[in-house]
JSON list of C-alpha atoms in Angstrom, two decimals:
[
{"chain": "M", "resi": 1, "resn": "GLN", "atom": "CA", "xyz": [12.01, -4.91, 20.77]},
{"chain": "M", "resi": 2, "resn": "VAL", "atom": "CA", "xyz": [13.92, -5.48, 17.56]},
{"chain": "M", "resi": 3, "resn": "GLN", "atom": "CA", "xyz": [17.64, -4.71, 17.30]},
{"chain": "M", "resi": 4, "resn": "LEU", "atom": "CA", "xyz": [19.21, -3.59, 14.03]},
{"chain": "M", "resi": 5, "resn": "GLU", "atom": "CA", "xyz": [22.81, -3.71, 12.82]},
{"chain": "M", "resi": 6, "resn": "GLU", "atom": "CA", "xyz": [24.04, -2.30, 9.51]},
{"chain": "M", "resi": 7, "resn": "SER", "atom": "CA", "xyz": [27.07, -3.49, 7.59]},
{"chain": "M", "resi": 8, "resn": "GLY", "atom": "CA", "xyz": [28.55, -3.31, 4.10]},
{"chain": "M", "resi": 9, "resn": "GLY", "atom": "CA", "xyz": [29.74, 0.27, 3.92]},
{"chain": "M", "resi": 10, "resn": "GLY", "atom": "CA", "xyz": [33.17, 1.26, 2.70]},
{"chain": "M", "resi": 11, "resn": "LEU", "atom": "CA", "xyz": [35.23, 3.39, 0.34]},
{"chain": "M", "resi": 12, "resn": "VAL", "atom": "CA", "xyz": [34.43, 3.15, -3.37]},
{"chain": "M", "resi": 13, "resn": "GLN", "atom": "CA", "xyz": [35.19, 5.14, -6.50]},
{"chain": "M", "resi": 14, "resn": "ALA", "atom": "CA", "xyz": [32.54, 7.05, -8.41]},
{"chain": "M", "resi": 15, "resn": "GLY", "atom": "CA", "xyz": [30.44, 4.71, -10.49]},
{"chain": "M", "resi": 16, "resn": "GLY", "atom": "CA", "xyz": [30.94, 1.83, -8.09]},
{"chain": "M", "resi": 17, "resn": "SER", "atom": "CA", "xyz": [28.43, -0.20, -6.09]},
{"chain": "M", "resi": 18, "resn": "LEU", "atom": "CA", "xyz": [27.90, -1.57, -2.61]},
{"chain": "M", "resi": 19, "resn": "ARG", "atom": "CA", "xyz": [25.32, -3.72, -0.90]},
{"chain": "M", "resi": 20, "resn": "LEU", "atom": "CA", "xyz": [24.38, -2.61, 2.57]},
{"chain": "M", "resi": 21, "resn": "SER", "atom": "CA", "xyz": [22.83, -5.08, 4.99]},
{"chain": "M", "resi": 22, "resn": "CYS", "atom": "CA", "xyz": [20.55, -4.61, 7.98]},
{"chain": "M", "resi": 23, "resn": "ALA", "atom": "CA", "xyz": [20.43, -7.62, 10.26]},
{"chain": "M", "resi": 24, "resn": "ALA", "atom": "CA", "xyz": [17.49, -7.73, 12.65]},
{"chain": "M", "resi": 25, "resn": "SER", "atom": "CA", "xyz": [17.29, -9.70, 15.86]},
{"chain": "M", "resi": 26, "resn": "GLY", "atom": "CA", "xyz": [14.89, -10.07, 18.74]},
{"chain": "M", "resi": 27, "resn": "ARG", "atom": "CA", "xyz": [11.76, -9.89, 16.61]},
{"chain": "M", "resi": 28, "resn": "PRO", "atom": "CA", "xyz": [10.78, -10.95, 13.09]},
{"chain": "M", "resi": 29, "resn": "LEU", "atom": "CA", "xyz": [11.55, -8.29, 10.52]},
{"chain": "M", "resi": 30, "resn": "SER", "atom": "CA", "xyz": [8.27, -9.19, 8.83]},
{"chain": "M", "resi": 31, "resn": "ASN", "atom": "CA", "xyz": [6.50, -7.35, 11.65]},
{"chain": "M", "resi": 32, "resn": "TYR", "atom": "CA", "xyz": [8.01, -4.02, 10.62]},
{"chain": "M", "resi": 33, "resn": "LEU", "atom": "CA", "xyz": [8.19, -1.51, 7.85]},
{"chain": "M", "resi": 34, "resn": "MET", "atom": "CA", "xyz": [11.90, -0.99, 7.20]},
{"chain": "M", "resi": 35, "resn": "GLY", "atom": "CA", "xyz": [13.57, 2.17, 5.97]},
{"chain": "M", "resi": 36, "resn": "TRP", "atom": "CA", "xyz": [16.99, 3.50, 5.08]},
{"chain": "M", "resi": 37, "resn": "PHE", "atom": "CA", "xyz": [18.14, 7.02, 5.86]},
{"chain": "M", "resi": 38, "resn": "ARG", "atom": "CA", "xyz": [21.45, 8.77, 5.34]},
{"chain": "M", "resi": 39, "resn": "GLN", "atom": "CA", "xyz": [23.25, 11.75, 6.80]},
{"chain": "M", "resi": 40, "resn": "ALA", "atom": "CA", "xyz": [26.11, 13.57, 5.12]},
{"chain": "M", "resi": 41, "resn": "PRO", "atom": "CA", "xyz": [28.50, 15.80, 7.07]},
{"chain": "M", "resi": 42, "resn": "GLY", "atom": "CA", "xyz": [26.88, 19.10, 7.94]},
{"chain": "M", "resi": 43, "resn": "LYS", "atom": "CA", "xyz": [23.50, 18.04, 6.56]},
{"chain": "M", "resi": 44, "resn": "GLU", "atom": "CA", "xyz": [20.24, 16.79, 7.99]},
{"chain": "M", "resi": 45, "resn": "ARG", "atom": "CA", "xyz": [19.32, 13.14, 7.94]},
{"chain": "M", "resi": 46, "resn": "GLU", "atom": "CA", "xyz": [17.30, 12.33, 4.83]},
{"chain": "M", "resi": 47, "resn": "PHE", "atom": "CA", "xyz": [15.03, 9.56, 3.69]},
{"chain": "M", "resi": 48, "resn": "VAL", "atom": "CA", "xyz": [16.47, 7.14, 1.15]},
{"chain": "M", "resi": 49, "resn": "ALA", "atom": "CA", "xyz": [14.13, 4.16, 0.76]},
{"chain": "M", "resi": 50, "resn": "ALA", "atom": "CA", "xyz": [11.56, 2.02, 2.55]},
{"chain": "M", "resi": 51, "resn": "ILE", "atom": "CA", "xyz": [9.98, -1.39, 2.10]},
{"chain": "M", "resi": 52, "resn": "SER", "atom": "CA", "xyz": [6.69, -2.75, 3.39]},
{"chain": "M", "resi": 53, "resn": "ARG", "atom": "CA", "xyz": [6.32, -5.63, 5.83]},
{"chain": "M", "resi": 54, "resn": "SER", "atom": "CA", "xyz": [5.58, -8.04, 3.02]},
{"chain": "M", "resi": 55, "resn": "GLY", "atom": "CA", "xyz": [8.35, -6.68, 0.82]},
{"chain": "M", "resi": 56, "resn": "ILE", "atom": "CA", "xyz": [5.91, -6.05, -2.01]},
{"chain": "M", "resi": 57, "resn": "PHE", "atom": "CA", "xyz": [5.80, -2.26, -1.78]},
{"chain": "M", "resi": 58, "resn": "ARG", "atom": "CA", "xyz": [8.95, -0.14, -2.10]},
{"chain": "M", "resi": 59, "resn": "TYR", "atom": "CA", "xyz": [9.51, 3.59, -1.90]},
{"chain": "M", "resi": 60, "resn": "TYR", "atom": "CA", "xyz": [12.48, 5.74, -2.93]},
{"chain": "M", "resi": 61, "resn": "ALA", "atom": "CA", "xyz": [13.68, 9.28, -2.63]},
{"chain": "M", "resi": 62, "resn": "ASP", "atom": "CA", "xyz": [13.90, 11.03, -5.99]},
{"chain": "M", "resi": 63, "resn": "SER", "atom": "CA", "xyz": [17.64, 11.47, -5.56]},
{"chain": "M", "resi": 64, "resn": "VAL", "atom": "CA", "xyz": [18.27, 7.71, -5.56]},
{"chain": "M", "resi": 65, "resn": "LYS", "atom": "CA", "xyz": [15.45, 6.31, -7.69]},
{"chain": "M", "resi": 66, "resn": "GLY", "atom": "CA", "xyz": [16.83, 4.17, -10.49]},
{"chain": "M", "resi": 67, "resn": "ARG", "atom": "CA", "xyz": [20.19, 3.71, -8.76]},
{"chain": "M", "resi": 68, "resn": "PHE", "atom": "CA", "xyz": [19.33, 2.18, -5.37]},
{"chain": "M", "resi": 69, "resn": "THR", "atom": "CA", "xyz": [17.28, -0.93, -4.69]},
{"chain": "M", "resi": 70, "resn": "ILE", "atom": "CA", "xyz": [15.77, -1.87, -1.34]},
{"chain": "M", "resi": 71, "resn": "SER", "atom": "CA", "xyz": [14.90, -5.47, -0.54]},
{"chain": "M", "resi": 72, "resn": "LYS", "atom": "CA", "xyz": [14.43, -7.84, 2.36]},
{"chain": "M", "resi": 73, "resn": "ASP", "atom": "CA", "xyz": [14.65, -11.51, 3.15]},
{"chain": "M", "resi": 74, "resn": "ASN", "atom": "CA", "xyz": [12.24, -12.26, 5.97]},
{"chain": "M", "resi": 75, "resn": "ALA", "atom": "CA", "xyz": [13.53, -15.83, 6.25]},
{"chain": "M", "resi": 76, "resn": "LYS", "atom": "CA", "xyz": [17.01, -14.45, 7.01]},
{"chain": "M", "resi": 77, "resn": "ASN", "atom": "CA", "xyz": [15.60, -11.54, 9.01]},
{"chain": "M", "resi": 78, "resn": "THR", "atom": "CA", "xyz": [17.78, -9.20, 6.98]},
{"chain": "M", "resi": 79, "resn": "GLY", "atom": "CA", "xyz": [17.13, -6.14, 4.86]},
{"chain": "M", "resi": 80, "resn": "TYR", "atom": "CA", "xyz": [19.35, -4.84, 2.07]},
{"chain": "M", "resi": 81, "resn": "LEU", "atom": "CA", "xyz": [20.08, -1.68, 0.18]},
{"chain": "M", "resi": 82, "resn": "GLN", "atom": "CA", "xyz": [21.89, -2.12, -3.12]},
{"chain": "M", "resi": 83, "resn": "ILE", "atom": "CA", "xyz": [23.51, 1.18, -4.05]},
{"chain": "M", "resi": 84, "resn": "ASN", "atom": "CA", "xyz": [24.75, 1.55, -7.63]},
{"chain": "M", "resi": 85, "resn": "SER", "atom": "CA", "xyz": [26.20, 4.27, -9.87]},
{"chain": "M", "resi": 86, "resn": "LEU", "atom": "CA", "xyz": [27.55, 6.04, -6.84]},
{"chain": "M", "resi": 87, "resn": "ASN", "atom": "CA", "xyz": [28.79, 9.60, -6.90]},
{"chain": "M", "resi": 88, "resn": "PRO", "atom": "CA", "xyz": [30.50, 11.71, -4.22]},
{"chain": "M", "resi": 89, "resn": "GLU", "atom": "CA", "xyz": [27.14, 13.21, -3.25]},
{"chain": "M", "resi": 90, "resn": "ASP", "atom": "CA", "xyz": [26.13, 9.77, -1.96]},
{"chain": "M", "resi": 91, "resn": "THR", "atom": "CA", "xyz": [28.82, 9.95, 0.72]},
{"chain": "M", "resi": 92, "resn": "ALA", "atom": "CA", "xyz": [27.07, 9.67, 4.08]},
{"chain": "M", "resi": 93, "resn": "VAL", "atom": "CA", "xyz": [26.42, 7.51, 7.08]},
{"chain": "M", "resi": 94, "resn": "TYR", "atom": "CA", "xyz": [23.61, 5.15, 6.13]},
{"chain": "M", "resi": 95, "resn": "TYR", "atom": "CA", "xyz": [21.13, 4.07, 8.80]},
{"chain": "M", "resi": 96, "resn": "CYS", "atom": "CA", "xyz": [18.64, 1.24, 8.86]},
{"chain": "M", "resi": 97, "resn": "ALA", "atom": "CA", "xyz": [15.40, 1.86, 10.75]},
{"chain": "M", "resi": 98, "resn": "ALA", "atom": "CA", "xyz": [12.18, -0.01, 11.48]},
{"chain": "M", "resi": 99, "resn": "THR", "atom": "CA", "xyz": [8.72, 0.74, 12.78]},
{"chain": "M", "resi": 100, "resn": "GLY", "atom": "CA", "xyz": [5.72, -1.33, 13.78]},
{"chain": "M", "resi": 101, "resn": "ARG", "atom": "CA", "xyz": [3.45, 1.66, 13.43]},
{"chain": "M", "resi": 102, "resn": "ILE", "atom": "CA", "xyz": [0.95, 2.16, 10.64]},
{"chain": "M", "resi": 103, "resn": "GLY", "atom": "CA", "xyz": [0.51, 5.80, 9.76]},
{"chain": "M", "resi": 104, "resn": "ALA", "atom": "CA", "xyz": [-1.03, 7.96, 7.10]},
{"chain": "M", "resi": 105, "resn": "SER", "atom": "CA", "xyz": [0.03, 7.86, 3.48]},
{"chain": "M", "resi": 106, "resn": "GLY", "atom": "CA", "xyz": [3.69, 8.79, 3.11]},
{"chain": "M", "resi": 107, "resn": "TYR", "atom": "CA", "xyz": [4.54, 8.47, 6.80]},
{"chain": "M", "resi": 108, "resn": "TYR", "atom": "CA", "xyz": [7.55, 6.30, 5.98]},
{"chain": "M", "resi": 109, "resn": "ILE", "atom": "CA", "xyz": [9.63, 9.30, 4.83]},
{"chain": "M", "resi": 110, "resn": "ASP", "atom": "CA", "xyz": [9.59, 10.84, 8.31]},
{"chain": "M", "resi": 111, "resn": "GLU", "atom": "CA", "xyz": [12.44, 9.69, 10.54]},
{"chain": "M", "resi": 112, "resn": "ASN", "atom": "CA", "xyz": [10.33, 10.47, 13.60]},
{"chain": "M", "resi": 113, "resn": "GLU", "atom": "CA", "xyz": [7.94, 7.68, 12.64]},
{"chain": "M", "resi": 114, "resn": "TYR", "atom": "CA", "xyz": [10.62, 5.02, 13.15]},
{"chain": "M", "resi": 115, "resn": "GLU", "atom": "CA", "xyz": [11.00, 3.37, 16.53]},
{"chain": "M", "resi": 116, "resn": "TYR", "atom": "CA", "xyz": [14.21, 1.40, 16.05]},
{"chain": "M", "resi": 117, "resn": "TRP", "atom": "CA", "xyz": [17.57, 2.35, 14.56]},
{"chain": "M", "resi": 118, "resn": "GLY", "atom": "CA", "xyz": [20.90, 0.78, 13.81]},
{"chain": "M", "resi": 119, "resn": "GLN", "atom": "CA", "xyz": [24.23, 2.45, 14.53]},
{"chain": "M", "resi": 120, "resn": "GLY", "atom": "CA", "xyz": [24.92, 3.35, 10.90]},
{"chain": "M", "resi": 121, "resn": "THR", "atom": "CA", "xyz": [27.51, 2.34, 8.33]},
{"chain": "M", "resi": 122, "resn": "GLN", "atom": "CA", "xyz": [29.81, 4.77, 6.51]},
{"chain": "M", "resi": 123, "resn": "VAL", "atom": "CA", "xyz": [29.75, 5.01, 2.72]},
{"chain": "M", "resi": 124, "resn": "THR", "atom": "CA", "xyz": [32.46, 7.15, 1.13]},
{"chain": "M", "resi": 125, "resn": "VAL", "atom": "CA", "xyz": [32.57, 7.75, -2.63]},
{"chain": "M", "resi": 126, "resn": "SER", "atom": "CA", "xyz": [35.69, 9.25, -4.16]},
{"chain": "M", "resi": 127, "resn": "SER", "atom": "CA", "xyz": [35.84, 11.08, -7.48]}
]
C-alpha cells in the first residue's frame, strides 16, 4: 500500500500563507486520487480539496475556494496544498489522504472513501 506523510504546517499570522506537502511512498501517487481534509478542535473532520490521478481535475470546498490551491507532482510522488489569505478559522490539523477507488460523482468529499491517511500537520493562524 501507499504511505503518506504531511509536512509544512506551522504558526502564521492572519493573511499569511503556507505550502503543505504530502510525500507518498510505496506506490506511485499517480495511481490514486488525493485529497486534503482538516479538523479543528471540537469539530468534525471536513473536506478541503482533492485532485484527480492525472492532476487535471481539482475540487475545493466552498470555504477555501479562491484561497487554497491543490496540486501534485507525480514525478516527485508528492502532493501539495498551497494555503493563502489565512484566517483564524483555518486553524486545524490538515490531513492528506488517498484512494485507489473510483466511486460515484462527488465521492471524493467523503472521508470514508479514502483508504490511506497521513498523520496530519498542524496549521495555526493567529489574529
